[in-house]
Amino acid sequence: MKVIDKINAASGLAASHANGGGASDKVSFSFEFFPPKTDDGVENLFERMDRMVVHNPTFCDITWGAGGSTADLTLDIAKRMQNIICVETMMHLTCTNMPVEKIDHALQTIKSNGIQNVLALRGDPPHGQDKFVQVQGGFSCALDLVKHIRSQYGDYFGITVAGYPEAHPDAIESDGLATPENYQKDLEYLKQKVDAGADLIVTQLFYDTDIFLKFVNDCRQIGITCPIVPGIMPINNYKGFIRMTGFCKTKIPDEVTAALEPIKDNEEAVRAYGIHLGTEMCKKVIAHGIKAVHLYTLNMEKSALAILMNLGLIEESKVRRSLPWRPPANIFRVKEDVRPIFWANRPKSYITRTLGWEQYPHGRWGDSCNPSYGALTDHQFMRPRARDKKLHDEWAVPLKGVEDIYEKFRTYCTGKLKSSPWSELDGLQLETKIINKQLEKINLKGFLTINSQPAVNGEKSDSPSVGWGGPGGYVYQKAYLEFFCSAEKLHTLVEKINAFPQFTYIAVKSAGSLQSNVGPNDVNAVTWGVFPAKQIIQPTVVDPVSFNVWKDEAFEIWSRGWASLYPEGDPSRKLIEEVQNSYYLVSLVDNDYVNGDIFAVFANL
């Protein structure tokens, strides 16, 4: 989706224009990141993004290095942001060292990956040069880039351009100010970019809010009507602040200098002041009718999130979900509103395996079970090094027998372990904690759970533990368990299930031997919600087709996710591989979500 449409929707502009009413008081926010220099840095950045994106920013953008120095990495990060992190992504694109063929390659790449937003910039001079030089076959300025995008790609892209409240650094004189003539020329050039097709302006950083507010007024005076979003850079450390403001030729108000000078060597104090200053700056611009703020994070989360919490724009304890899983941002899969529950703890793996689909499930899952899932790749089993270390510390312990494996699963269900080879998430989910005592008991009996949800009968949709879908609705779900167990335990369990007609199950071994009491094409909705003026939404299902695909991944995790933590020939590794080859993977649903008790069948086993 275009960022301009999201900002207009959030501020109520579309509705107010249509109805002749006033705009909404809602303020949207967004984050900027830059490509790290190392592979570890990139993985750490994605972990940080994941934590920040749960707060529902309007978009996140990723910068393009001077001279195209990070071009390939920026493209890769943008694709992962849009498709794996599932956040609306805006990619910077500059003219520096970029002939038109490279520019088109970048635009075609992001378009094919469902990205609709570009920040069009001239760009800084290449490293080691003082002035921007137009490359042969390239463009000389952002205006050329905007014109090219509109002429070649029509209305597909939302185009954002940069605004400079103090004028472009090239127009600022040695005294730190732009002449009135240069400032006016810069404003007129900005209007040319908007007239050529840009629909949003994000500003250069500033620390004097009066300068920003004057800039907005000056833009309006010359006929620039599109939203102007202030770029706010929290001060995280003194040296970085001085370096950045010097590079951008940004005016530092006297009161800011006076506040920082006594504490410049105290990093914690500087960061605390930066949060205070950023909060006050945002309060002031919001009070003047600005409906969006853009935070230059410098790839750090704490200051940016602290400012948003101070503003009341986010609450750490109230992360609202529009669906039980993070909705896709890719424009090509926006109709996707239902998924198999099996990948609940591995959503990135699910997205990766379905990237090549030509259509995505909409409505009943059974209507779209024909597209082929992507094959398993190394990606499904790759982990950031920090997570790999946590798994190693928590799971690579000596195992003398299967009871030790039972104990490891039990301990995870108590919340004492923060990682699981079968989960991309950190720790237990809130709804799992509702039933973790029961889970603990059945894991000790050898039913090794990797996925679960409690029964829910009409809980309010803003419930912190099971809520989703926005306010005013009610959510429902059938109790669900997914676990590994031995053939003997499965046999005993199935005998008991026969006395409970509300239970449905699917069981399969790694080699493909399958038992089930449901039809091969049956689809069972296990989560649904009822909301005002909407049809019933059923976002998660259980179906044999998907389960048979998921089982390959689930069994492979035994070896590549857990056994691989041990050296070759280790007895613990051998034990894990024996379990992998002999156990069943079982999906169990209690379809009586009102009076049922999914744990009843495990009594006395």
PDB file of N, CA and C in Angstrom, residues 499-547:
ATOM      1  N   ALA A 499     -13.768 -42.111  22.291  1.00  0.00           N
ATOM      2  CA  ALA A 499     -14.873 -41.869  23.231  1.00  0.00           C
ATOM      3  C   ALA A 499     -15.235 -40.390  23.313  1.00  0.00           C
ATOM      4  N   PHE A 500     -14.515 -39.558  22.578  1.00  0.00           N
ATOM      5  CA  PHE A 500     -14.766 -38.112  22.587  1.00  0.00           C
ATOM      6  C   PHE A 500     -15.018 -37.662  21.144  1.00  0.00           C
ATOM      7  N   PRO A 501     -16.250 -37.723  20.687  1.00  0.00           N
ATOM      8  CA  PRO A 501     -16.521 -37.443  19.271  1.00  0.00           C
ATOM      9  C   PRO A 501     -16.209 -36.014  18.844  1.00  0.00           C
ATOM     10  N   GLN A 502     -16.022 -35.084  19.792  1.00  0.00           N
ATOM     11  CA  GLN A 502     -15.726 -33.711  19.407  1.00  0.00           C
ATOM     12  C   GLN A 502     -14.255 -33.515  19.009  1.00  0.00           C
ATOM     13  N   PHE A 503     -13.423 -34.573  19.173  1.00  0.00           N
ATOM     14  CA  PHE A 503     -12.006 -34.451  18.853  1.00  0.00           C
ATOM     15  C   PHE A 503     -11.725 -34.879  17.413  1.00  0.00           C
ATOM     16  N   THR A 504     -10.905 -34.105  16.733  1.00  0.00           N
ATOM     17  CA  THR A 504     -10.376 -34.504  15.424  1.00  0.00           C
ATOM     18  C   THR A 504      -8.860 -34.463  15.495  1.00  0.00           C
ATOM     19  N   TYR A 505      -8.218 -35.390  14.804  1.00  0.00           N
ATOM     20  CA  TYR A 505      -6.764 -35.456  14.874  1.00  0.00           C
ATOM     21  C   TYR A 505      -6.181 -35.873  13.530  1.00  0.00           C
ATOM     22  N   ILE A 506      -4.918 -35.485  13.332  1.00  0.00           N
ATOM     23  CA  ILE A 506      -4.105 -35.945  12.209  1.00  0.00           C
ATOM     24  C   ILE A 506      -2.754 -36.321  12.804  1.00  0.00           C
ATOM     25  N   ALA A 507      -2.233 -37.486  12.459  1.00  0.00           N
ATOM     26  CA  ALA A 507      -0.931 -37.930  12.967  1.00  0.00           C
ATOM     27  C   ALA A 507      -0.113 -38.462  11.803  1.00  0.00           C
ATOM     28  N   VAL A 508       1.171 -38.099  11.770  1.00  0.00           N
ATOM     29  CA  VAL A 508       2.011 -38.513  10.650  1.00  0.00           C
ATOM     30  C   VAL A 508       3.443 -38.707  11.134  1.00  0.00           C
ATOM     31  N   LYS A 509       4.129 -39.683  10.551  1.00  0.00           N
ATOM     32  CA  LYS A 509       5.556 -39.896  10.836  1.00  0.00           C
ATOM     33  C   LYS A 509       6.384 -39.169   9.791  1.00  0.00           C
ATOM     34  N   SER A 510       7.662 -39.025  10.071  1.00  0.00           N
ATOM     35  CA  SER A 510       8.535 -38.309   9.133  1.00  0.00           C
ATOM     36  C   SER A 510       8.563 -38.990   7.777  1.00  0.00           C
ATOM     37  N   ALA A 511       8.422 -40.323   7.751  1.00  0.00           N
ATOM     38  CA  ALA A 511       8.433 -41.056   6.482  1.00  0.00           C
ATOM     39  C   ALA A 511       7.105 -40.969   5.747  1.00  0.00           C
ATOM     40  N   GLY A 512       6.060 -40.410   6.409  1.00  0.00           N
ATOM     41  CA  GLY A 512       4.799 -40.178   5.718  1.00  0.00           C
ATOM     42  C   GLY A 512       3.647 -41.054   6.149  1.00  0.00           C
ATOM     43  N   SER A 513       3.855 -42.016   7.048  1.00  0.00           N
ATOM     44  CA  SER A 513       2.772 -42.878   7.517  1.00  0.00           C
ATOM     45  C   SER A 513       1.751 -42.038   8.279  1.00  0.00           C
ATOM     46  N   LEU A 514       0.477 -42.040   7.838  1.00  0.00           N
ATOM     47  CA  LEU A 514      -0.507 -41.102   8.361  1.00  0.00           C
ATOM     48  C   LEU A 514      -1.712 -41.810   8.961  1.00  0.00           C
ATOM     49  N   GLN A 515      -2.201 -41.285  10.098  1.00  0.00           N
ATOM     50  CA  GLN A 515      -3.465 -41.716  10.712  1.00  0.00           C
ATOM     51  C   GLN A 515      -4.315 -40.475  10.949  1.00  0.00           C
ATOM     52  N   SER A 516      -5.631 -40.597  10.772  1.00  0.00           N
ATOM     53  CA  SER A 516      -6.482 -39.427  10.961  1.00  0.00           C
ATOM     54  C   SER A 516      -7.943 -39.855  11.046  1.00  0.00           C
ATOM     55  N   ASN A 517      -8.761 -39.035  11.674  1.00  0.00           N
ATOM     56  CA  ASN A 517     -10.203 -39.275  11.655  1.00  0.00           C
ATOM     57  C   ASN A 517     -10.939 -38.160  10.904  1.00  0.00           C
ATOM     58  N   VAL A 518     -10.204 -37.439  10.012  1.00  0.00           N
ATOM     59  CA  VAL A 518     -10.821 -36.425   9.159  1.00  0.00           C
ATOM     60  C   VAL A 518     -10.528 -36.757   7.704  1.00  0.00           C
ATOM     61  N   GLY A 519     -11.348 -36.221   6.815  1.00  0.00           N
ATOM     62  CA  GLY A 519     -11.162 -36.455   5.395  1.00  0.00           C
ATOM     63  C   GLY A 519      -9.937 -35.743   4.858  1.00  0.00           C
ATOM     64  N   PRO A 520      -9.355 -36.220   3.752  1.00  0.00           N
ATOM     65  CA  PRO A 520      -8.111 -35.648   3.220  1.00  0.00           C
ATOM     66  C   PRO A 520      -8.243 -34.202   2.764  1.00  0.00           C
ATOM     67  N   ASN A 521      -9.454 -33.751   2.472  1.00  0.00           N
ATOM     68  CA  ASN A 521      -9.645 -32.379   2.003  1.00  0.00           C
ATOM     69  C   ASN A 521     -10.441 -31.520   2.984  1.00  0.00           C
ATOM     70  N   ASP A 522     -10.638 -32.037   4.198  1.00  0.00           N
ATOM     71  CA  ASP A 522     -11.398 -31.278   5.195  1.00  0.00           C
ATOM     72  C   ASP A 522     -10.593 -30.082   5.703  1.00  0.00           C
ATOM     73  N   VAL A 523     -11.286 -28.980   5.919  1.00  0.00           N
ATOM     74  CA  VAL A 523     -10.665 -27.773   6.469  1.00  0.00           C
ATOM     75  C   VAL A 523     -11.451 -27.363   7.704  1.00  0.00           C
ATOM     76  N   ASN A 524     -10.763 -27.175   8.807  1.00  0.00           N
ATOM     77  CA  ASN A 524     -11.405 -26.888  10.086  1.00  0.00           C
ATOM     78  C   ASN A 524     -10.951 -25.518  10.583  1.00  0.00           C
ATOM     79  N   ALA A 525     -11.853 -24.547  10.626  1.00  0.00           N
ATOM     80  CA  ALA A 525     -11.526 -23.232  11.183  1.00  0.00           C
ATOM     81  C   ALA A 525     -11.382 -23.353  12.692  1.00  0.00           C
ATOM     82  N   VAL A 526     -10.222 -22.980  13.220  1.00  0.00           N
ATOM     83  CA  VAL A 526      -9.980 -23.115  14.658  1.00  0.00           C
ATOM     84  C   VAL A 526      -9.899 -21.770  15.371  1.00  0.00           C
ATOM     85  N   THR A 527      -9.927 -20.679  14.620  1.00  0.00           N
ATOM     86  CA  THR A 527      -9.959 -19.341  15.207  1.00  0.00           C
ATOM     87  C   THR A 527     -10.907 -18.494  14.369  1.00  0.00           C
ATOM     88  N   TRP A 528     -11.757 -17.699  15.012  1.00  0.00           N
ATOM     89  CA  TRP A 528     -12.605 -16.793  14.253  1.00  0.00           C
ATOM     90  C   TRP A 528     -13.005 -15.623  15.140  1.00  0.00           C
ATOM     91  N   GLY A 529     -13.465 -14.565  14.488  1.00  0.00           N
ATOM     92  CA  GLY A 529     -13.861 -13.369  15.225  1.00  0.00           C
ATOM     93  C   GLY A 529     -15.085 -12.734  14.607  1.00  0.00           C
ATOM     94  N   VAL A 530     -15.861 -12.060  15.454  1.00  0.00           N
ATOM     95  CA  VAL A 530     -17.061 -11.356  15.014  1.00  0.00           C
ATOM     96  C   VAL A 530     -16.882  -9.886  15.381  1.00  0.00           C
ATOM     97  N   PHE A 531     -17.026  -8.993  14.387  1.00  0.00           N
ATOM     98  CA  PHE A 531     -16.751  -7.581  14.589  1.00  0.00           C
ATOM     99  C   PHE A 531     -17.882  -6.730  14.024  1.00  0.00           C
ATOM    100  N   PRO A 532     -18.071  -5.543  14.553  1.00  0.00           N
ATOM    101  CA  PRO A 532     -19.166  -4.690  14.080  1.00  0.00           C
ATOM    102  C   PRO A 532     -19.073  -4.405  12.579  1.00  0.00           C
ATOM    103  N   ALA A 533     -20.200  -4.580  11.885  1.00  0.00           N
ATOM    104  CA  ALA A 533     -20.323  -4.248  10.457  1.00  0.00           C
ATOM    105  C   ALA A 533     -19.331  -5.001   9.584  1.00  0.00           C
ATOM    106  N   LYS A 534     -18.935  -6.198  10.014  1.00  0.00           N
ATOM    107  CA  LYS A 534     -18.020  -7.018   9.229  1.00  0.00           C
ATOM    108  C   LYS A 534     -18.545  -8.444   9.167  1.00  0.00           C
ATOM    109  N   GLN A 535     -18.080  -9.170   8.134  1.00  0.00           N
ATOM    110  CA  GLN A 535     -18.357 -10.593   8.103  1.00  0.00           C
ATOM    111  C   GLN A 535     -17.488 -11.290   9.147  1.00  0.00           C
ATOM    112  N   ILE A 536     -17.855 -12.528   9.481  1.00  0.00           N
ATOM    113  CA  ILE A 536     -17.025 -13.314  10.396  1.00  0.00           C
ATOM    114  C   ILE A 536     -15.660 -13.547   9.744  1.00  0.00           C
ATOM    115  N   ILE A 537     -14.602 -13.334  10.512  1.00  0.00           N
ATOM    116  CA  ILE A 537     -13.241 -13.534  10.028  1.00  0.00           C
ATOM    117  C   ILE A 537     -12.696 -14.809  10.648  1.00  0.00           C
ATOM    118  N   GLN A 538     -12.126 -15.704   9.836  1.00  0.00           N
ATOM    119  CA  GLN A 538     -11.570 -16.957  10.365  1.00  0.00           C
ATOM    120  C   GLN A 538     -10.114 -17.082   9.894  1.00  0.00           C
ATOM    121  N   PRO A 539      -9.176 -16.550  10.665  1.00  0.00           N
ATOM    122  CA  PRO A 539      -7.799 -16.418  10.185  1.00  0.00           C
ATOM    123  C   PRO A 539      -6.903 -17.642  10.331  1.00  0.00           C
ATOM    124  N   THR A 540      -7.276 -18.644  11.138  1.00  0.00           N
ATOM    125  CA  THR A 540      -6.430 -19.834  11.220  1.00  0.00           C
ATOM    126  C   THR A 540      -7.262 -21.089  11.072  1.00  0.00           C
ATOM    127  N   VAL A 541      -6.678 -22.074  10.391  1.00  0.00           N
ATOM    128  CA  VAL A 541      -7.375 -23.329  10.097  1.00  0.00           C
ATOM    129  C   VAL A 541      -6.433 -24.504  10.312  1.00  0.00           C
ATOM    130  N   VAL A 542      -7.034 -25.697  10.392  1.00  0.00           N
ATOM    131  CA  VAL A 542      -6.296 -26.960  10.385  1.00  0.00           C
ATOM    132  C   VAL A 542      -6.754 -27.736   9.160  1.00  0.00           C
ATOM    133  N   ASP A 543      -5.815 -28.180   8.346  1.00  0.00           N
ATOM    134  CA  ASP A 543      -6.192 -28.989   7.177  1.00  0.00           C
ATOM    135  C   ASP A 543      -5.087 -29.997   6.872  1.00  0.00           C
ATOM    136  N   PRO A 544      -5.454 -31.195   6.432  1.00  0.00           N
ATOM    137  CA  PRO A 544      -4.471 -32.258   6.198  1.00  0.00           C
ATOM    138  C   PRO A 544      -3.455 -31.920   5.111  1.00  0.00           C
ATOM    139  N   VAL A 545      -3.870 -31.181   4.075  1.00  0.00           N
ATOM    140  CA  VAL A 545      -2.943 -30.857   2.979  1.00  0.00           C
ATOM    141  C   VAL A 545      -1.748 -30.068   3.508  1.00  0.00           C
ATOM    142  N   SER A 546      -2.027 -28.999   4.242  1.00  0.00           N
ATOM    143  CA  SER A 546      -0.949 -28.173   4.783  1.00  0.00           C
ATOM    144  C   SER A 546      -0.148 -28.907   5.849  1.00  0.00           C
ATOM    145  N   PHE A 547      -0.844 -29.705   6.667  1.00  0.00           N
ATOM    146  CA  PHE A 547      -0.160 -30.440   7.726  1.00  0.00           C
ATOM    147  C   PHE A 547       0.891 -31.380   7.144  1.00  0.00           C
TER     148      PHE A 547
END
